[in-house]
Amino acid sequence: MDTAASHVIPGRYSAGAMTSASHIQVPAQGEKITMQDGKLSVPNTPVVPFVEGDGTGRDIWKASVRVLDAAVEKAYGGERKIAWMEVYAGEKSTEVYGENEWLPAETVQAFDEYLIGIKGPLTTPVGGGIRSINVALRQELDLYACLRPVQYFDGVPSPVKQPELVDMVIFRENTEDIYAGIEYQEGTPEAKKFLAFLQNEMGVKKIRFPETSSLGVKPVSKEGTERLVRAAIQYAIDNGRKSVTLVHKGNIMKFTEGSFRDWGYALAKSEFGGVEIDGGPWLKLPNGIVIKDVIADAFLQQIILRPAEYDVIATLNLNGDYISDALAAQVGGIGIAPGANINYVTGHAVFEATHGTAPKYADKDVINPSSVILSGEMMLRHMGWSEAADLILGSMSKTIGQKVVTYDFARLMDSPTQVGTTAFADALIANMG
Ligand SMILES: NC(=O)C1=CN([C@@H]2O[C@H](COP(=O)(O)OP(=O)(O)OC[C@H]3O[C@@H](n4cnc5c(N)ncnc54)[C@H](OP(=O)(O)O)[C@@H]3O)[C@@H](O)[C@H]2O)C=CC1
Ligand SMILES: O=C(O)CCC(=O)C(=O)O
Ligand SMILES: [Mg+2]
C-alpha cells in the first residue's frame, strides 16, 4: 500500500510508529477515491476501508455489507462495485497486531489515503483504560463535523405522539470541547500541578474540594466553531432547509459555549449575509433561512414538545452526543440512527452509527443493523451513488411497513414479525426495487 499520509496531523498517530508488518490487504481490482478541484472523484470500483467494530459490530457489519452490495448491484447492474478493504481498530486490532495496538497507524493512514470509509462501533471503557478510539480517529483525521440526520420512517414505534414532526440534521463539532479528553485524575502529580497553577497563578477560588478534584479542560476555538457552523449553514442552503439553530449552554460557560454562539452568529453575518431580525440576535439569510440559538437544556425539552420548530442543529461536541441519542429515541431509538464524521475541506469522511457496541447482544444475531446500513446509505449518497442509496431507503420503509423488524422495534409494536439481524438484511434485500 502507498503509505504517504497527506492529511493526517503530523505526530498525532495514537499508536506511535507504524508496525513493520502490514495486515491490510489492498483489493487488487479497486481504485482510490480522490478529491479533484474540491470535488470527490469516485471510480466505478472504489476501494473503501471498513472497520467491522467490537461487540455487535460483528453481526451488524456482516448484515450491512450484504445490503450495501445488493443495492449497488441492483442500481448499476455490475457496472459499479465497492472493493471493500478491511482495516483494524479496537479489540480485533489487538488480536491481529498484538496487545495494546488499538488503533494501528496504518489504519489511520488507510482512512486518510482512501478518503471515504465506514466503521462499526468500538468499545471505550469507563473510568480507566484506553481513551476513545472513535474520538482518536476523528481527531487524527480532523473530521470536524459529525453529521447525524434524524428522520422518521413510517411505522417505526416511537414514545412520542407525532414522531413524523422530527426531521432534524445535527452538526456536532467533533474535535474539541471537554470531549477531547484533556483531564487529570485526582491525586496525580499532574492534577496537583494544574491545581497549583489555577489557584496560585490564575487566582481560582471556586473549586469546591480542590484536594480531591479531578480536573478537565474544555477547549472551544473560533476556527473550530466557524468551520462547523459554516458546514451547517452550507448544508441548510444546499438542502433547502428552513433554519439553523446554535445549541449551547452559553449562559453558564460564557467563553466556551457562549463564544460558540457569538462566533456562529458573526460567521452567519460575515460569510452568509445574515441580517438581524427585530434587532437580533436571530438572523435571516438572503434566501430566508433563519439562524437562531437556544440554550441546551431548554432545547432538550422543546424537541419533545415542539420538534417542528427545529431543523438543522449546530452544536458543540458533548451537547451533540447527548442530543443525538435523545433525538434518535424520538424516531425509534439508536437502532436506526446513522451518522458521518466529515472534513468538508479535505473530503475525508468516516461513516458510523450513532450507537455503541451494545455488548450484551454481541454474536447473537439479534441486533438491529439499520444504523450502519443507513450510515452506508449516507456514504453512497455522499459518493454520488444516489440510485443505490434510494434503493436502501425504499427497502427500509417497505420492510418496516411490513412490520418485519428486529427485537428493538418488535417489543414496541402490535403483531410484528420479529426477525434476527441476518433475516432483517435478507428482507431488506428482497424488498429492494
Ligand atoms: N461510535 C462508537 O463507536 C460508539 C461507541 N460507544 C461505546 O459502546 C460501548 C457500549 O456503550 P453503551 O452506553 O452501552 O451504548 P450502546 O449504544 O452500545 O447501547 C445502549 C443500548 O442501546 C440500544 N442499542 C444500541 N445499539 C443498538 C442497535 N443496533 N439496535 C438496537 N438497539 C441498540 C440497546 O438498548 P436495549 O438494551 O434497550 O435493547 C443497548 O443496550 C461503550 O464502550 C461506549 O463507549 C458508544 C457510542 C458510540
Ligand atoms: O467513543 C465512544 O466510545 C463514545 C462515542 C459516542 O458516544 C458518540 O460519538 O456518540
Ligand atoms: Mg454517543
Coordinates of C-alpha atoms and ligand atoms in Angstrom, one line a residue:
M1 CA 0.0 0.0 0.0
D2 CA 1.1 3.5 -0.7
T3 CA 1.8 4.8 2.8
A4 CA 2.0 8.6 2.1
A5 CA -0.3 10.2 4.7
S6 CA -1.1 13.5 3.2
H7 CA -3.7 14.9 5.5
V8 CA -3.2 13.4 9.0
I9 CA -1.9 15.9 11.5
P10 CA 1.8 15.1 11.9
G11 CA 2.9 13.3 15.0
R12 CA -0.6 12.6 16.2
Y13 CA -0.9 8.9 15.4
S14 CA -2.0 7.4 18.7
A15 CA -0.2 4.1 18.0
G16 CA 3.1 5.8 17.5
A17 CA 5.4 4.3 14.9
M18 CA 3.8 2.2 12.1
T19 CA 4.2 -1.5 12.7
S20 CA 6.5 -3.2 10.2
A21 CA 4.1 -5.9 9.1
S22 CA 1.1 -4.7 7.2
H23 CA -2.1 -6.6 7.8
I24 CA -4.2 -4.6 5.4
Q25 CA -4.9 -6.4 2.1
V26 CA -5.5 -3.9 -0.6
P27 CA -8.0 -5.3 -3.1
A28 CA -6.4 -6.0 -6.5
Q29 CA -9.3 -4.6 -8.5
G30 CA -10.1 -1.3 -6.8
E31 CA -9.1 2.3 -7.4
K32 CA -8.8 5.2 -5.0
I33 CA -11.5 7.9 -4.4
T34 CA -9.8 11.3 -4.8
M35 CA -10.5 15.0 -4.5
Q36 CA -10.3 16.9 -7.7
D37 CA -10.8 20.7 -7.7
G38 CA -12.6 20.5 -4.4
K39 CA -15.0 17.7 -5.6
L40 CA -14.9 14.0 -4.9
S41 CA -13.9 11.8 -7.9
V42 CA -15.3 8.3 -7.5
P43 CA -14.2 5.5 -9.7
N44 CA -16.6 2.6 -10.6
T45 CA -14.7 0.3 -8.3
P46 CA -13.7 2.4 -5.3
V47 CA -11.6 0.9 -2.5
V48 CA -13.5 1.6 0.7
P49 CA -11.8 0.8 4.0
F50 CA -14.0 -0.6 6.8
V51 CA -13.7 -1.4 10.5
E52 CA -16.0 -4.2 11.5
G53 CA -16.4 -2.9 15.1
D54 CA -16.5 -4.5 18.5
G55 CA -19.4 -6.4 20.2
T56 CA -22.5 -6.3 18.0
G57 CA -20.4 -4.6 15.3
R58 CA -19.5 -8.1 14.0
D59 CA -23.2 -9.2 13.4
I60 CA -24.1 -5.7 12.1
W61 CA -21.3 -5.5 9.6
K62 CA -22.0 -9.0 8.2
A63 CA -25.6 -7.9 7.5
S64 CA -24.8 -4.4 6.4
V65 CA -22.2 -5.2 3.8
R66 CA -24.7 -7.6 2.0
V67 CA -27.4 -4.9 1.9
L68 CA -25.0 -2.2 0.6
D69 CA -23.6 -4.6 -2.1
A70 CA -27.1 -5.7 -3.1
A71 CA -28.2 -2.0 -3.5
V72 CA -25.2 -1.2 -5.7
E73 CA -25.6 -4.3 -7.8
K74 CA -29.3 -3.7 -8.3
A75 CA -28.8 0.0 -9.1
Y76 CA -25.9 -0.4 -11.5
G77 CA -26.1 -4.0 -12.8
G78 CA -22.4 -4.8 -12.1
E79 CA -21.0 -1.6 -13.6
R80 CA -20.2 -0.3 -10.2
K81 CA -19.0 -2.2 -7.2
I82 CA -17.3 -1.3 -3.9
A83 CA -13.9 -3.0 -3.3
W84 CA -14.1 -3.4 0.4
M85 CA -10.8 -3.3 2.3
E86 CA -10.8 -4.4 5.9
V87 CA -8.7 -2.2 8.3
Y88 CA -8.5 -2.8 12.0
A89 CA -9.2 -0.9 15.2
G90 CA -10.4 -1.9 18.7
E91 CA -10.5 -5.5 20.0
K92 CA -9.9 -7.1 16.6
S93 CA -6.9 -5.0 16.1
T94 CA -5.3 -6.2 19.3
E95 CA -5.9 -9.8 18.0
V96 CA -4.3 -9.0 14.6
Y97 CA -1.5 -6.6 15.6
G98 CA -0.9 -7.6 19.2
E99 CA -1.6 -6.3 22.7
N100 CA -2.2 -2.6 23.0
E101 CA -2.5 -2.0 19.3
W102 CA -5.9 -0.4 19.4
L103 CA -5.5 2.0 16.5
P104 CA -2.6 1.0 14.2
A105 CA -1.0 3.8 12.3
E106 CA -1.8 2.0 9.0
T107 CA -5.5 2.1 9.8
V108 CA -5.4 5.8 10.2
Q109 CA -3.3 6.0 7.0
A110 CA -5.8 3.9 5.1
F111 CA -8.7 6.1 6.0
D112 CA -6.5 9.1 5.1
E113 CA -5.4 7.8 1.8
Y114 CA -8.7 6.3 0.6
L115 CA -10.7 9.3 1.7
I116 CA -14.1 7.6 2.4
G117 CA -14.6 4.8 4.9
I118 CA -17.1 3.3 7.2
K119 CA -16.7 1.8 10.7
G120 CA -18.7 -0.2 13.3
P121 CA -18.8 0.8 17.0
L122 CA -15.7 0.5 19.2
T123 CA -15.6 -0.1 22.9
T124 CA -14.4 2.6 25.3
P125 CA -14.0 1.6 29.0
V126 CA -15.5 3.9 31.6
G127 CA -13.1 5.5 34.1
G128 CA -9.6 4.0 33.4
G129 CA -8.2 2.2 30.4
I130 CA -7.8 3.4 26.8
R131 CA -9.2 6.7 25.6
S132 CA -11.8 6.5 22.9
I133 CA -10.6 5.1 19.6
N134 CA -13.6 6.7 17.9
V135 CA -12.6 10.1 19.2
A136 CA -9.0 9.5 18.3
L137 CA -9.9 8.7 14.7
R138 CA -12.0 11.8 14.4
Q139 CA -9.1 13.9 15.8
E140 CA -6.3 12.2 13.8
L141 CA -8.2 12.7 10.5
D142 CA -9.6 16.1 11.6
L143 CA -13.1 15.0 10.9
Y144 CA -14.5 18.2 12.4
A145 CA -18.2 17.7 11.6
C146 CA -20.3 14.8 13.0
L147 CA -23.4 14.8 10.8
R148 CA -26.3 12.9 12.3
P149 CA -29.6 13.2 10.4
V150 CA -32.7 12.2 12.4
Q151 CA -35.8 11.4 10.4
Y152 CA -38.8 9.2 10.9
F153 CA -39.7 6.1 8.9
D154 CA -43.5 5.4 8.8
G155 CA -44.5 2.6 11.1
V156 CA -41.5 2.8 13.5
P157 CA -42.7 2.6 17.1
S158 CA -42.0 5.8 19.0
P159 CA -42.6 7.1 22.5
V160 CA -43.9 10.5 21.2
K161 CA -47.3 11.2 19.6
Q162 CA -46.1 12.8 16.4
P163 CA -42.6 11.4 15.6
E164 CA -43.1 12.4 12.0
L165 CA -42.5 16.0 13.1
V166 CA -38.9 15.2 13.9
D167 CA -36.8 16.0 10.8
M168 CA -33.5 17.4 12.1
V169 CA -29.9 17.2 11.0
I170 CA -27.3 17.5 13.8
F171 CA -24.0 19.1 13.1
R172 CA -21.9 18.2 16.1
E173 CA -18.4 19.8 16.5
N174 CA -16.3 16.7 16.5
T175 CA -12.7 17.6 17.6
E176 CA -12.9 20.0 20.6
D177 CA -14.7 20.6 23.9
I178 CA -14.4 18.6 27.1
Y179 CA -14.9 15.6 24.8
A180 CA -11.3 15.8 23.6
G181 CA -10.4 14.1 26.9
I182 CA -7.9 16.6 28.3
E183 CA -8.2 15.8 32.0
Y184 CA -6.2 15.0 35.1
Q185 CA -7.0 12.4 37.6
E186 CA -7.5 13.4 41.3
G187 CA -4.3 12.9 43.4
T188 CA -1.9 12.6 40.5
P189 CA 1.2 14.9 40.2
E190 CA -0.4 16.4 37.0
A191 CA -3.7 17.3 38.8
K192 CA -1.7 18.8 41.7
K193 CA 0.4 20.9 39.3
F194 CA -2.6 22.1 37.3
L195 CA -4.4 22.9 40.6
A196 CA -1.5 24.9 41.9
F197 CA -1.3 26.8 38.6
L198 CA -5.1 27.6 38.8
Q199 CA -5.0 28.6 42.4
N200 CA -1.7 30.4 42.6
E201 CA -1.3 32.0 39.2
M202 CA -4.9 32.4 38.0
G203 CA -6.5 33.2 41.4
V204 CA -9.1 30.5 41.1
K205 CA -11.0 30.1 44.3
K206 CA -14.2 28.4 43.1
I207 CA -13.0 24.7 43.2
R208 CA -15.2 23.3 46.0
F209 CA -13.0 20.3 47.0
P210 CA -9.6 21.1 45.5
E211 CA -7.6 18.3 47.1
T212 CA -9.9 15.6 45.8
S213 CA -10.8 17.1 42.4
S214 CA -10.1 15.6 39.0
L215 CA -9.7 18.4 36.5
G216 CA -10.7 18.7 32.9
V217 CA -10.1 21.3 30.1
K218 CA -12.8 22.5 27.7
P219 CA -11.1 23.9 24.5
V220 CA -13.6 25.7 22.1
S221 CA -11.9 27.7 19.4
K222 CA -13.1 30.3 16.9
E223 CA -11.7 28.3 14.0
G224 CA -13.3 25.1 15.2
T225 CA -16.7 26.8 15.7
E226 CA -16.6 28.6 12.4
R227 CA -15.8 25.6 10.2
L228 CA -18.6 23.6 11.9
V229 CA -21.2 26.4 11.7
R230 CA -20.1 27.1 8.1
A231 CA -20.7 23.4 7.2
A232 CA -24.2 23.5 8.9
I233 CA -25.3 26.7 7.1
Q234 CA -24.0 25.5 3.8
Y235 CA -25.9 22.2 4.3
A236 CA -29.1 24.2 5.1
I237 CA -28.6 26.2 1.9
D238 CA -27.8 23.2 -0.3
N239 CA -30.7 21.1 1.0
G240 CA -33.4 23.8 1.2
R241 CA -33.8 23.7 5.0
K242 CA -35.6 26.4 7.0
S243 CA -33.3 27.2 9.9
V244 CA -30.0 26.5 11.6
T245 CA -30.1 26.6 15.5
L246 CA -27.0 27.1 17.5
V247 CA -27.4 25.0 20.7
H248 CA -25.2 25.9 23.6
K249 CA -25.0 26.4 27.3
G250 CA -23.5 29.9 26.9
N251 CA -25.3 31.5 29.9
I252 CA -23.1 29.4 32.2
M253 CA -20.0 28.6 30.1
K254 CA -19.7 32.1 28.7
F255 CA -16.4 32.0 26.9
T256 CA -16.6 28.4 25.5
E257 CA -20.3 27.7 24.8
G258 CA -21.2 31.4 24.8
S259 CA -18.4 32.2 22.3
F260 CA -19.6 29.3 20.1
R261 CA -23.0 31.2 19.8
D262 CA -21.4 34.6 19.2
W263 CA -18.9 33.3 16.7
G264 CA -21.6 31.4 15.0
Y265 CA -23.8 34.4 14.6
A266 CA -20.9 36.5 13.4
L267 CA -20.0 34.0 10.8
A268 CA -23.6 33.9 9.5
K269 CA -23.4 37.7 9.1
S270 CA -19.9 37.9 7.6
E271 CA -20.0 34.9 5.2
F272 CA -23.7 34.3 4.5
G273 CA -25.2 37.8 4.6
G274 CA -27.3 37.3 7.7
V275 CA -29.3 40.3 8.9
E276 CA -30.8 40.8 12.3
I277 CA -34.5 40.0 12.8
D278 CA -36.1 42.7 15.1
G279 CA -32.7 43.8 16.5
G280 CA -31.3 40.3 16.8
P281 CA -29.8 38.1 17.9
W282 CA -31.7 35.9 15.4
L283 CA -30.7 36.4 11.8
K284 CA -32.2 35.9 8.4
L285 CA -30.1 34.9 5.4
P286 CA -30.9 36.3 1.9
N287 CA -32.6 33.0 1.0
G288 CA -34.9 33.2 4.1
I289 CA -33.0 30.6 6.2
V290 CA -33.3 31.7 9.9
I291 CA -30.2 31.4 12.1
K292 CA -31.2 31.2 15.8
D293 CA -29.9 29.9 19.1
V294 CA -31.3 28.1 22.1
I295 CA -29.8 27.1 25.5
A296 CA -29.2 23.4 25.6
D297 CA -31.5 22.4 28.5
A298 CA -34.4 24.3 27.1
F299 CA -33.7 22.7 23.7
L300 CA -33.9 19.2 25.1
Q301 CA -37.5 19.8 26.3
Q302 CA -38.6 21.7 23.2
I303 CA -37.5 18.9 20.9
I304 CA -40.1 16.7 22.6
L305 CA -42.8 19.4 22.9
R306 CA -42.3 21.3 19.6
P307 CA -39.9 19.4 17.3
A308 CA -41.2 21.0 14.2
E309 CA -39.5 24.3 15.2
Y310 CA -36.1 22.8 14.7
D311 CA -34.3 21.8 11.5
V312 CA -30.5 21.9 11.2
I313 CA -28.7 22.0 14.6
A314 CA -25.2 23.2 15.1
T315 CA -23.7 22.4 18.5
L316 CA -20.6 21.5 20.5
N317 CA -19.2 18.0 20.9
L318 CA -20.7 16.9 24.2
N319 CA -24.1 18.6 23.6
G320 CA -24.2 16.9 20.2
D321 CA -23.5 13.5 21.8
Y322 CA -26.5 13.8 24.2
I323 CA -28.8 15.4 21.6
S324 CA -28.1 12.6 19.0
D325 CA -29.2 9.8 21.3
A326 CA -32.2 11.8 22.7
L327 CA -33.5 12.7 19.2
A328 CA -32.9 9.1 18.0
A329 CA -35.2 7.9 20.7
Q330 CA -38.0 10.0 19.3
V331 CA -37.8 8.3 16.0
G332 CA -37.5 4.7 17.3
G333 CA -34.1 4.5 19.0
I334 CA -30.4 4.3 18.2
G335 CA -31.0 1.1 16.2
I336 CA -31.9 3.4 13.3
A337 CA -29.6 6.4 13.8
P338 CA -26.9 6.8 11.2
G339 CA -24.0 9.3 11.1
A340 CA -20.9 10.5 9.4
N341 CA -17.7 12.2 10.5
I342 CA -16.6 14.6 7.8
N343 CA -13.9 17.1 6.9
Y344 CA -15.7 19.2 4.2
V345 CA -12.4 20.8 3.1
T346 CA -10.3 17.7 2.5
G347 CA -13.1 15.4 1.6
H348 CA -12.3 12.8 4.3
A349 CA -15.3 11.1 5.7
V350 CA -15.8 8.1 8.0
F351 CA -19.4 6.9 8.3
E352 CA -20.6 5.3 11.5
A353 CA -23.7 4.7 13.5
T354 CA -24.7 6.8 16.5
H355 CA -24.9 3.8 18.8
G356 CA -22.2 1.8 20.6
T357 CA -21.2 -1.8 20.8
A358 CA -24.3 -3.0 22.8
P359 CA -22.1 -5.8 24.2
K360 CA -24.9 -7.9 25.8
Y361 CA -26.3 -8.7 22.3
A362 CA -22.9 -9.5 20.7
D363 CA -22.8 -12.5 18.3
K364 CA -26.4 -13.4 19.0
D365 CA -27.7 -12.3 15.5
V366 CA -30.5 -10.2 17.1
I367 CA -29.3 -6.6 16.9
N368 CA -30.8 -4.0 14.6
P369 CA -28.3 -3.3 11.8
S370 CA -30.2 -0.3 10.4
S371 CA -28.0 2.4 11.8
V372 CA -24.9 1.1 10.0
I373 CA -26.9 0.3 6.9
L374 CA -28.3 3.9 6.9
S375 CA -24.8 5.2 7.5
G376 CA -23.8 3.2 4.4
E377 CA -26.8 4.8 2.6
M378 CA -25.3 8.2 3.6
M379 CA -22.0 7.1 2.3
L380 CA -23.4 6.1 -1.1
R381 CA -25.2 9.4 -1.4
H382 CA -22.0 11.3 -0.4
M383 CA -20.2 9.4 -3.2
G384 CA -22.9 10.4 -5.7
W385 CA -24.4 6.9 -5.9
S386 CA -27.8 8.1 -5.1
E387 CA -29.7 5.4 -7.1
A388 CA -28.2 2.8 -4.7
A389 CA -28.9 5.0 -1.7
D390 CA -32.6 5.4 -2.8
L391 CA -33.0 1.6 -3.1
I392 CA -31.9 1.3 0.6
L393 CA -34.2 3.9 1.8
G394 CA -37.1 2.4 -0.2
S395 CA -36.5 -1.1 1.1
M396 CA -36.1 0.1 4.7
S397 CA -39.5 1.9 4.5
K398 CA -41.1 -1.2 2.9
T399 CA -39.7 -3.7 5.3
I400 CA -40.7 -1.7 8.4
G401 CA -44.1 -1.1 6.8
Q402 CA -44.5 -4.9 6.6
K403 CA -43.7 -5.0 10.3
V404 CA -40.7 -7.2 9.7
V405 CA -38.4 -5.8 12.4
T406 CA -35.7 -6.7 14.9
Y407 CA -36.3 -7.1 18.7
D408 CA -36.0 -3.4 19.5
F409 CA -38.9 -2.4 17.3
A410 CA -40.8 -5.6 17.8
R411 CA -41.1 -5.0 21.6
L412 CA -43.0 -1.8 20.9
M413 CA -45.2 -2.9 18.0
D414 CA -48.5 -4.7 17.7
S415 CA -48.2 -8.0 15.9
P416 CA -44.7 -7.6 14.4
T417 CA -42.8 -10.3 12.6
Q418 CA -39.7 -10.3 14.8
V419 CA -36.5 -11.4 12.9
G420 CA -32.8 -11.5 13.6
T421 CA -30.1 -9.4 12.1
T422 CA -29.4 -11.7 9.2
A423 CA -33.1 -12.2 8.4
F424 CA -33.7 -8.5 8.5
A425 CA -30.9 -7.9 6.0
D426 CA -32.5 -10.7 3.8
A427 CA -35.8 -8.9 4.0
L428 CA -34.2 -5.5 3.0
I429 CA -32.6 -7.2 0.0
A430 CA -35.8 -8.9 -1.0
N431 CA -37.7 -5.6 -0.8
M432 CA -35.3 -3.6 -3.0
G433 CA -36.7 -2.1 -6.1
Ligands
LIG1 N1 -19.1 5.5 17.8 C1 -18.9 4.5 18.6 O1 -18.1 3.6 18.3 C2 -19.6 4.4 19.9 C3 -19.1 3.6 20.9 N2 -19.7 3.5 22.1 C4 -19.2 2.6 23.1 O2 -20.0 1.4 23.1 C5 -19.9 0.8 24.4 C6 -21.3 0.5 24.9 O3 -22.0 1.7 25.2 P1 -23.5 1.8 25.8 O4 -23.5 3.1 26.6 O5 -23.9 0.5 26.3 O6 -24.3 2.2 24.5 P2 -24.8 1.4 23.2 O7 -25.3 2.3 22.2 O8 -23.8 0.4 22.8 O9 -26.0 0.5 23.8 C7 -27.0 1.0 24.7 C8 -28.4 0.4 24.4 O10 -28.9 1.0 23.1 C9 -29.6 0.0 22.4 N3 -28.9 -0.2 21.2 C10 -27.6 0.0 20.8 N4 -27.4 -0.4 19.6 C11 -28.5 -0.9 19.1 C12 -28.9 -1.4 17.8 N5 -28.0 -1.5 16.8 N6 -30.1 -1.9 17.7 C13 -31.0 -1.8 18.7 N7 -30.7 -1.3 19.9 C14 -29.5 -0.8 20.1 C15 -29.6 -1.2 23.3 O11 -30.8 -1.0 24.1 P3 -31.7 -2.2 24.8 O12 -30.8 -2.7 25.9 O13 -32.8 -1.4 25.4 O14 -32.1 -3.2 23.8 C16 -28.4 -1.1 24.1 O15 -28.4 -1.8 25.3 C17 -19.1 1.8 25.3 O16 -17.8 1.2 25.4 C18 -19.2 3.0 24.5 O17 -18.1 3.9 24.8 C19 -20.9 4.2 22.4 C20 -21.4 5.1 21.5 C21 -20.8 5.3 20.2
LIG2 O1 -16.2 6.9 21.7 C1 -17.1 6.4 22.4 O2 -16.9 5.3 23.0 C2 -18.4 7.0 22.5 C3 -18.7 8.0 21.4 C4 -20.1 8.4 21.3 O3 -20.9 8.1 22.2 C5 -20.5 9.2 20.2 O4 -19.7 9.6 19.4 O5 -21.7 9.4 20.0
MG3 MG -22.9 8.9 21.8

